[in-house]
Amino acid sequence: MKISLNWLKQYIDLEGISSKDIVHKLTMSGLEVEEVIDQNKLFEKFVVGFVTDKEKHPNADRLSVCKVSDGSETFQVICGAPNVERGQKVVFAPIGTLIPNGNFKIKKTKIRGVESHGMICAEDELGVSEDHSGIMVLDADSEEGTPITKVLGLNDVIMEIAVTPNRPDALSHIGVARDLAALFNKKLKIHELSLDESNDDINSLASIKIEDELNCPRYSSRVVTDIKIEESPDWLKHRLKSIGLRPINNIVDITNFVMHECGQPLHAFDLDRLNGKIIIIKSTKTKTRFTTLDSKERELAPGTLMICDAEKDVAIAGVMGGENSEIYDDTKNVLIESAYFNPSSIRKTSKHLQLSTDASYRFERGTDPGNTMYAAERTAQLLMEIAGGKIAKGSIDIYPKIIKELELKLRLSRVSKILGFDVSKENTITILTDLGFTIDEISDDELNVTVPTFRPDVEREVDLIEEIARIFGYDNIPTIPKISIPLGAKQDETSFTDHLKEYANSLGLFEMINNPLQLESLAKLTGRAILVSNPQSMDMAYLRTSLLSGALSVVSRNLNKGEKNLELFEIGNVFNLYKGKNTVNSFDDYVEDEQFIFVLTGKKTEREWYSEEKDYDFFDLKGIVNTFMEKISLDNVLNDSYYTIDNSIYDYCFTGNIKDQLIGLGGKVKSSVLKQFDIDQDVFCFEMNLGKLKEITVPEKSYNELLKYPKVVRDFAFIFDKAIKFEEVQNLIQKKGSKLLKDVKVFDIFESIDLGKDKKSMAFQLEYFDEERTLTEEEVEKDFSNLIKLVSKGFNAKLRG
Amino acid sequence: MLTKKIEQTKKDFTTEFTNVENSSDLEKIRIKYLGRNGTISELFDRLKEADKKDKPLIGKNLNLLRNEITSQINEAKSSFSKQRKSETQSLDLTLPGKKYQIGSRHILTQTLDEIKSIFKSMGFSVHEGPELESDYNNFEALNFPEDHPARDMQDTFFISEDFLLRTHTSPVQIRLMNKMQPPVRAIMPGRVYRNEAVSARSYCMFHQVEGLYVDTDVTFAELKGTLVSFAHQFYGEDFEYRFRPSFFPFTEPSAEMDITCFICKGSGCKICKYSGWLEILGCGMVDPNVFKCVHYDSEKYIGYAFGMGIERIAMLKYGITDIRVFFENDFRFLKQF
Ligand SMILES: [Zn+2]
């Protein structure tokens, strides 16, 4: 919202206070000033110029070559405006002037071969209006060389204030002035009214009836007759322009002016176009169509509060008037509407119509129900003064249930308790009184505070405490240097995932963070995806059902950028509808899980002086997952089974199962899936459900006595049929070996012609030891020989060497 | 006797092993010493002849010898197969070291971790909550009435009439207070969503850390003290700060905390919109209406809450000008931190 400092000064004496101070105090009291335009600075270099000569440009029909004097010097200036003439007083921008509109600096230039030393300005170039039809022509008695700020009254400071939704009272100049009054401890001056009424009784001219009292608690009105519609006087146009509004005609301008002065939105109806000269306020019962004054036909929901005459709807209450009761150039008699509407009703309508106006913006935040009559009369007075109208005798003010001022108890001890600092009683009373609250002292500690109706946000004691704090200044409340900490048990629900991230890092993986909002086809790749009902775009309309498609998108994007070797992981939430559910109406309709994904793709090692290049393969993935599980002590809890199972994502995969619960799944991603992402190299992924992982109780670690006796290691190698799997041999050795056999590992596998067709060699290392004693050679030898026999026999294998 | 023989075998092996030049030499001595009928095997056979009392010691020595020979042969085997080249090279110490890789956490995680550790040192627990939330937890319970313009402050992605993607981490406050009685002292990090067009300055999701402290003697002055201490630990000592009144439905009074712009040191620049100040967080005293929703007695208990956006902090700290870069996951970006 734009606020003009000059306008503010109508309501408060700010003499001797710098605009910088005002801006700072406003910001520090909750009315954040986001931008300041100081016209004195902005128009510093513009001066009144006198056009002493004008000739046609030798090389261009539309341009003229002018001589402009600034009183001490004369400049040659090229001008393109059709209305420039010799003898005019104009706005002159000499070389070096920054033009506000377009933000460029005037330089010496040549236009079609003729030099130009400055610019004669149009209104739009100064940013005072959008008019670019011709240059601004100033009063003939303006003295050349005078700063333009003086001649045009461009000496204002315009502030852009971000008013928070709780402060409807600050959406006007008087509202802002009231805060300044409290901040600088000044008196607020409100324009006093003196109405010169005619003999026509308002009740003989119009009548008003509220049918929906809930949504229209108050409707105040004045009637003004014999108005002449004209352009507004300069002072009025100037005020409106200073806050960025376009003047229209005196009636519209006056209603706008009063709204920006006191915050009450107003509407003027052409009384002669109201059937039955009556206003009825009621809500629609069915869907209705209505054409607003911007000539758009709109569909209204049932329950929309409307302003009607005897026969038809004439306005959407609090939002916009209708085309059928608009003010015309020949309008003579007007009925001024100054009402208080139920904020939530106006908000519903505005939301439904997706139509926000200056009026609806204020009504939905809450206007002052106590101020409607003042605003109507202020409007009437200006219509009389400016538009020559006659104010009909009396007013109509329908206010069936008076909205009382709220009374609150304020305990000074409570102020100290919440702020941690004592604000004196005197200070408290001054602050609240300056803000318009009325105070009665009840006891040493207690005040009775009456809340004015323009502060709907102040409903409780704590709201008063905020008022005191913000005017007193948050920075004046001490920042205490030490705190107390309750000594309860501290919990960190993120520590598990923090550890996982640490382990993933130490395995060389980088963390990625993906957007969970996805394209439908990606989200539905791995589950029953949830649809967002109002997405930004179809690319982000569904919630991810696993981390896979996000990860593959990252792989794809990186491949396009030439990053082909990737080691990645992500931890994040995924969302799946339960079977049989199609939408989310309760927490039982879907599951939100925390998941973990590993991704490996490209080369594990590049070509180096010490190694050949090598692609990532299935066993890299498996190794990482196994190491990981070992680190989180789940290696003995997790049974992994690795064989081709029926899976739509992975070609060959291994699964991590805990007691029949699938907690992890992964392997090489199918090429049909990769094709969807334009990926043409192998990608290995493993996904885990962290929620389920967290539920597993890991046995507490305890110390194992370190081995005191030597280990005995034996090797053997056999030639097997190719079809024999490592695991089968390992299982047999482990099952048939003695208790002393503690570990079996395969350390060499190869195939060659020498071995024979369909044969392979596998070499195993067996480790024997006992925690209690040194093993004897015989017992190891006995077991070892026995195993050689069993393996040879069991797999029809031949011992090598 | 046997002991001597073991010593001799050890010497013989060492001599022969030094002369090994290729893998076929190696295989020969492997069979000679470790084969089924090799020296070691033979020595084990002769163990029977030894005195009963000497047996354990001799057996142990024999085992050690076999292990040593095995491991030397295995080592040599792998170096023959893999490092043929380096055999012919003299040791060139100027060759680059072999490559190893340690991964890293995303820069947003690193930023969050730093914030977390500061607050943990100040006695805060860490809690989490879901991203798909009920309208009640996200708005109603936090004193955003339906049909109130305050709801316009947070553009929302709706899933259905009563469910949405949380617009802030504040619903975790509600979940926490419903679960436990004061004192409650916790931070709540997490992902939040806003229905805003994606651009360099805004994204449809980002991360926040929420803080909450409820007890009998919590004050606004303590809130200020805690946050100033946090800011000093996180941003260093070299800045000024200020607290400005603001509005959040779930706190009263509400404030925003600014610190001196560390790009321009307060003189005004593009980053701070020429104000010289950077807004770093929002905070305030917990609104009694919130306490009502979680059945806390607002006469007895007072609380403060605060919240900050991680992306914004990371962008300022690392000079990132486009928020989208966080979620592109370009590997070159991930490796920078
Ligand atoms: Zn700056």
Coordinates of N, CA and C and ligand atoms in Angstrom, one line a residue, chain B residues 261-274 276-278, ligand 1:
Chain B
C261 N 23.3 -6.8 6.7 CA 23.6 -7.5 5.4 C 25.1 -7.8 5.4
F262 N 25.5 -9.0 5.3 CA 26.9 -9.3 5.3 C 27.6 -9.2 3.9
I263 N 26.7 -8.9 2.9 CA 27.3 -8.7 1.6 C 27.9 -7.2 1.5
C264 N 27.0 -6.3 2.0 CA 27.4 -4.9 1.8 C 27.7 -4.3 3.2
K265 N 27.7 -5.0 4.3 CA 28.0 -4.6 5.6 C 27.0 -3.4 6.0
G266 N 25.8 -3.4 5.5 CA 24.8 -2.5 5.9 C 24.7 -1.2 5.0
S267 N 25.6 -1.1 4.0 CA 25.5 0.1 3.2 C 24.4 0.1 2.1
G268 N 23.9 -1.1 1.9 CA 22.8 -1.3 0.9 C 23.3 -1.9 -0.4
C269 N 22.7 -3.0 -0.8 CA 23.1 -3.7 -2.0 C 21.8 -4.4 -2.6
K270 N 22.0 -5.0 -3.7 CA 20.9 -5.7 -4.4 C 20.3 -6.8 -3.5
I271 N 21.2 -7.6 -2.8 CA 20.8 -8.7 -2.0 C 19.8 -8.3 -0.9
C272 N 20.2 -7.1 -0.2 CA 19.3 -6.7 0.9 C 18.3 -5.7 0.4
K273 N 18.1 -5.6 -0.9 CA 17.2 -4.6 -1.4 C 17.5 -3.2 -0.9
Y274 N 18.7 -2.9 -0.8 CA 19.2 -1.6 -0.4 C 18.8 -1.1 1.0
G276 N 20.2 -2.6 3.8 CA 21.3 -2.8 4.7 C 21.0 -3.9 5.7
W277 N 19.8 -4.5 5.6 CA 19.4 -5.5 6.6 C 19.0 -6.8 5.8
L278 N 19.2 -7.9 6.4 CA 18.7 -9.2 5.9 C 17.8 -9.8 7.0
Ligands
ZN1 ZN 23.3 -5.5 1.4

